[in-house]
XYZ file of C-alpha atoms in Angstrom:
335
model
C -41.052 -197.495 106.492
C -38.135 -195.912 104.597
C -36.889 -194.196 107.740
C -36.892 -197.473 109.641
C -34.823 -199.182 106.950
C -32.294 -196.313 106.951
C -31.947 -196.544 110.729
C -31.407 -200.307 110.539
C -28.806 -199.861 107.794
C -26.937 -197.276 109.877
C -26.821 -199.803 112.733
C -25.791 -202.683 110.421
C -28.832 -204.861 111.143
C -30.488 -205.045 107.686
C -31.571 -208.467 106.428
C -30.907 -209.417 102.762
C -34.597 -208.920 101.922
C -34.531 -205.464 103.470
C -31.420 -204.582 101.436
C -33.343 -205.506 98.300
C -36.271 -203.386 99.406
C -33.926 -200.460 100.090
C -32.490 -200.879 96.575
C -35.934 -200.610 95.023
C -36.805 -197.557 97.088
C -33.591 -195.755 96.099
C -34.273 -196.353 92.396
C -37.531 -194.439 92.700
C -36.229 -191.440 94.684
C -34.578 -188.185 93.645
C -31.515 -186.766 95.373
C -33.623 -184.292 97.343
C -36.078 -186.998 98.432
C -33.192 -189.143 99.700
C -31.746 -186.194 101.619
C -35.155 -185.467 103.097
C -35.549 -189.052 104.300
C -32.076 -189.008 105.806
C -32.610 -185.651 107.504
C -34.228 -186.990 110.672
C -31.482 -189.572 111.150
C -28.733 -186.968 110.715
C -30.298 -184.415 113.027
C -31.267 -186.884 115.746
C -27.828 -188.511 115.926
C -25.234 -186.132 114.533
C -26.745 -182.924 115.799
C -27.105 -184.284 119.328
C -23.379 -184.917 119.415
C -22.321 -181.453 118.269
C -24.017 -179.302 120.880
C -20.748 -177.950 122.238
C -19.148 -174.532 122.607
C -19.437 -172.309 119.531
C -15.679 -172.295 118.886
C -15.491 -176.058 118.247
C -19.035 -176.771 117.037
C -18.268 -176.892 113.295
C -15.111 -178.976 113.728
C -17.089 -181.425 115.840
C -19.845 -181.559 113.225
C -17.407 -182.410 110.454
C -15.752 -185.127 112.549
C -19.116 -186.720 113.335
C -20.084 -186.775 109.641
C -16.708 -188.252 108.661
C -17.095 -190.971 111.278
C -20.622 -191.767 110.107
C -19.497 -192.095 106.477
C -16.594 -194.283 107.527
C -18.984 -196.552 109.399
C -21.202 -196.880 106.350
C -18.222 -197.779 104.135
C -17.164 -200.541 106.531
C -20.597 -202.160 106.841
C -20.351 -205.802 107.845
C -22.756 -208.697 107.706
C -24.007 -208.332 104.064
C -22.506 -211.301 102.299
C -23.665 -211.226 98.701
C -21.776 -209.334 95.995
C -24.986 -207.677 94.857
C -25.699 -206.470 98.384
C -22.135 -205.176 98.668
C -22.557 -203.182 95.480
C -25.698 -201.612 96.874
C -23.896 -200.899 100.127
C -21.384 -198.838 98.135
C -24.219 -197.188 96.241
C -25.894 -196.298 99.516
C -22.627 -194.826 100.742
C -22.761 -192.560 97.702
C -26.256 -191.475 98.643
C -25.208 -190.801 102.220
C -22.303 -188.726 100.946
C -24.742 -186.763 98.838
C -27.006 -186.325 101.857
C -24.069 -185.057 103.878
C -23.303 -182.500 101.174
C -26.924 -181.352 101.217
C -27.536 -181.496 104.940
C -24.256 -180.056 106.227
C -25.103 -176.545 104.959
C -28.582 -176.976 106.456
C -27.100 -177.961 109.796
C -24.600 -175.110 109.558
C -27.452 -172.702 108.839
C -29.427 -174.100 111.784
C -26.419 -173.730 114.079
C -25.917 -170.109 113.042
C -29.654 -169.415 113.275
C -30.013 -170.816 116.786
C -26.853 -169.000 117.894
C -28.302 -165.758 116.564
C -31.599 -166.519 118.261
C -29.880 -167.149 121.603
C -27.854 -163.957 121.182
C -31.001 -162.003 120.367
C -32.757 -163.490 123.394
C -29.881 -162.441 125.641
C -30.294 -158.865 124.433
C -34.057 -158.713 124.899
C -35.312 -156.481 127.652
C -38.402 -156.688 129.796
C -40.105 -153.358 130.391
C -42.842 -152.459 132.857
C -44.663 -149.156 132.446
C -47.353 -147.316 134.352
C -49.207 -144.369 132.884
C -50.554 -141.288 134.641
C -53.130 -142.283 137.226
C -51.973 -145.925 137.240
C -50.278 -148.103 139.852
C -48.985 -151.647 139.454
C -47.241 -154.361 141.448
C -44.757 -156.727 139.811
C -42.562 -159.571 141.037
C -39.110 -159.936 139.486
C -37.541 -163.371 138.803
C -35.617 -163.314 142.109
C -38.793 -162.730 144.135
C -38.285 -158.985 144.577
C -41.617 -157.153 144.711
C -41.884 -153.699 143.180
C -44.977 -151.542 143.617
C -44.845 -148.845 140.958
C -46.566 -145.496 141.236
C -47.921 -143.574 138.255
C -45.775 -142.678 135.250
C -42.907 -145.054 136.111
C -40.660 -147.295 134.045
C -38.634 -150.379 135.043
C -36.397 -152.274 132.597
C -34.165 -155.341 132.983
C -32.366 -157.992 130.912
C -33.584 -161.487 131.904
C -30.377 -163.100 130.597
C -28.246 -161.021 132.978
C -30.560 -160.797 135.951
C -29.664 -162.958 138.937
C -26.233 -164.355 137.992
C -23.544 -162.243 139.631
C -25.846 -159.315 140.228
C -29.444 -158.248 139.786
C -29.592 -155.030 137.834
C -32.503 -152.896 136.664
C -32.932 -149.477 135.091
C -35.600 -147.341 136.690
C -37.228 -143.960 136.303
C -40.208 -143.026 138.423
C -41.635 -143.680 141.826
C -41.781 -147.130 143.458
C -41.607 -149.125 146.656
C -39.053 -151.943 146.589
C -39.134 -155.096 148.701
C -35.846 -156.646 147.628
C -35.320 -160.390 148.094
C -32.206 -161.036 150.175
C -29.251 -162.588 148.345
C -25.807 -161.636 149.644
C -24.115 -163.314 146.659
C -26.046 -161.221 144.149
C -26.405 -157.496 144.931
C -29.515 -155.719 143.694
C -28.633 -152.640 141.651
C -30.939 -149.835 140.515
C -29.613 -147.464 137.871
C -30.869 -144.130 136.661
C -29.114 -141.457 134.649
C -28.150 -139.466 137.755
C -27.796 -142.165 140.406
C -27.355 -145.792 141.371
C -28.684 -147.690 144.376
C -27.139 -150.931 145.654
C -28.766 -153.261 148.172
C -28.706 -156.906 149.270
C -32.171 -157.243 150.757
C -34.218 -154.362 152.082
C -37.437 -152.316 151.855
C -37.418 -148.725 150.668
C -39.277 -146.137 148.638
C -37.445 -144.477 145.764
C -38.520 -141.438 143.807
C -36.070 -140.963 140.961
C -37.584 -139.079 138.066
C -35.359 -137.430 135.489
C -37.984 -134.696 135.173
C -37.512 -133.700 138.843
C -34.713 -131.637 140.330
C -33.754 -134.275 142.869
C -34.179 -137.940 143.800
C -35.429 -139.109 147.182
C -34.948 -142.434 148.954
C -36.778 -143.347 152.163
C -35.560 -146.512 153.917
C -37.770 -148.745 156.060
C -35.365 -151.610 156.773
C -31.966 -152.920 155.758
C -29.082 -150.832 154.469
C -28.785 -148.982 151.162
C -25.911 -147.348 149.338
C -26.908 -144.324 147.244
C -24.407 -142.989 144.726
C -24.472 -139.816 142.613
C -23.257 -140.644 139.095
C -22.322 -137.021 138.391
C -19.840 -136.654 141.268
C -19.252 -140.192 142.507
C -20.414 -139.174 145.992
C -21.841 -142.119 147.922
C -23.806 -142.310 151.168
C -25.175 -145.138 153.290
C -28.841 -144.801 154.202
C -30.156 -146.463 157.357
C -33.695 -147.327 158.516
C -35.714 -144.247 159.456
C -33.637 -141.979 157.226
C -34.361 -140.212 153.965
C -31.697 -139.329 151.414
C -32.024 -136.536 148.871
C -29.754 -136.296 145.836
C -29.706 -132.979 143.977
C -29.159 -133.661 140.276
C -27.491 -130.342 139.470
C -24.767 -130.616 142.117
C -24.640 -134.370 142.669
C -24.748 -133.730 146.421
C -26.494 -136.120 148.816
C -28.066 -135.085 152.120
C -29.480 -137.439 154.743
C -32.032 -136.577 157.431
C -34.644 -138.359 159.578
C -37.795 -139.209 157.600
C -39.871 -137.302 160.160
C -38.271 -134.062 158.955
C -39.342 -134.663 155.339
C -42.566 -135.164 153.429
C -43.632 -138.808 153.222
C -42.696 -139.928 149.699
C -44.441 -143.292 150.154
C -47.826 -141.700 150.952
C -49.049 -142.625 147.439
C -49.270 -146.228 148.623
C -52.078 -145.066 150.933
C -53.656 -143.037 148.092
C -52.331 -139.774 149.473
C -49.930 -137.018 148.503
C -48.123 -135.467 151.432
C -46.496 -132.059 151.345
C -44.330 -130.199 153.797
C -43.813 -126.481 153.239
C -44.457 -126.894 149.491
C -45.214 -124.016 147.117
C -48.584 -123.882 145.377
C -46.809 -124.427 142.066
C -45.340 -127.666 143.409
C -48.734 -128.862 144.648
C -50.444 -128.040 141.348
C -47.709 -129.851 139.409
C -48.268 -132.992 141.485
C -52.029 -132.808 140.876
C -51.449 -132.472 137.125
C -49.232 -135.553 137.105
C -51.556 -137.580 139.329
C -54.839 -136.853 137.565
C -53.519 -136.190 134.044
C -55.021 -132.708 133.869
C -53.827 -129.183 133.141
C -54.378 -126.118 135.317
C -55.186 -122.744 133.797
C -55.359 -119.314 135.433
C -53.275 -120.367 138.426
C -52.846 -117.350 140.728
C -49.323 -116.011 140.993
C -49.868 -113.855 144.076
C -50.115 -116.798 146.493
C -46.806 -117.151 148.306
C -48.044 -119.269 151.205
C -46.615 -122.767 151.304
C -48.753 -125.841 151.822
C -48.262 -128.516 154.495
C -50.707 -131.377 154.588
C -52.076 -134.254 152.510
C -54.267 -134.498 149.412
C -56.100 -137.614 148.174
C -54.969 -139.351 144.980
C -58.304 -141.102 144.391
C -60.551 -138.009 144.126
C -59.475 -134.853 142.318
C -62.584 -132.996 143.431
C -61.748 -133.685 147.096
C -58.180 -132.479 146.550
C -59.374 -129.274 144.879
C -61.800 -128.565 147.691
C -58.966 -128.704 150.209
C -56.902 -126.264 148.129
C -59.931 -124.012 147.730
C -60.201 -123.701 151.499
C -56.450 -123.276 151.972
C -55.957 -120.603 149.274
C -59.425 -119.057 148.911
C -59.972 -119.526 145.184
C -62.778 -121.070 143.120
C -62.388 -123.479 140.228
C -64.250 -125.105 137.362
C -63.457 -128.180 135.294
C -63.794 -128.463 131.516
C -62.643 -131.797 130.177
C -59.118 -132.302 131.427
C -58.534 -128.618 132.184
C -58.955 -127.186 135.680
C -59.639 -123.450 135.521
C -58.759 -121.431 138.615
C -61.095 -118.480 139.193
C -59.544 -115.682 141.226
């Protein structure tokens, strides 16, 4: 009831009997209680008018409060002297409320500004562990299928305005939504990839010696951050960027191992050393190898499954002629 009377007073539509009722209510209330009852009216009317740019927000707030107080002091339509006296008294209470509520509103303004700033700095992170795969869809509709042990990070507040930018480390297949006004940018410590809309597989792990990009469709620009060298990659091509030199080479995909084979639950190798093959198995199945023979110099060309470690080990057993046993997460090679 009190809030309704305050609203009617602010709009200059109180009847004499309601003025008397307001007088009685004010006599019973403390300063804080009055401020509390006026809070909703101040925030619903004054605050709505001050949602402007940060630079002028406080000046606007003060002007609104001054105008409100001026309106109260010029209240019309209350004829009796007694009512006029209480109108002045109410003005005093509103002034008090302004003194109490202005710091509250200032605090709220600063708080919400800080909250919005904090939100703009928040990042979204997607992670896959060893042996895991995951598919995600970014806000622009881009689909990313992430292989094991990969990490993708982006800032929602900055994604999709003038550009779409992510940080990435790992192995993934990208199906980038086309948007010529907003380039899609992938960044890693050693490289950057820029596209408009295209499908490609990217292996860019900081733990490797090089990054590889295999393009299915569209056009991609691959840049080495170390040297600034940049190359365009076209459909059917694979680019390799050597981290140590920052040099990029491009060749037909047919001449290279298929880096997107993991999507078919395979690992493909072309003229790879046994050490390289074992390393991939360790990463894929989260195991360690012990007693690996050092005398094998033959390189391996072929595919190994990523869904069955035992099947993969059997293939290597035939290819290299060794036996093995498994204890927990350790694979022991028996010469």
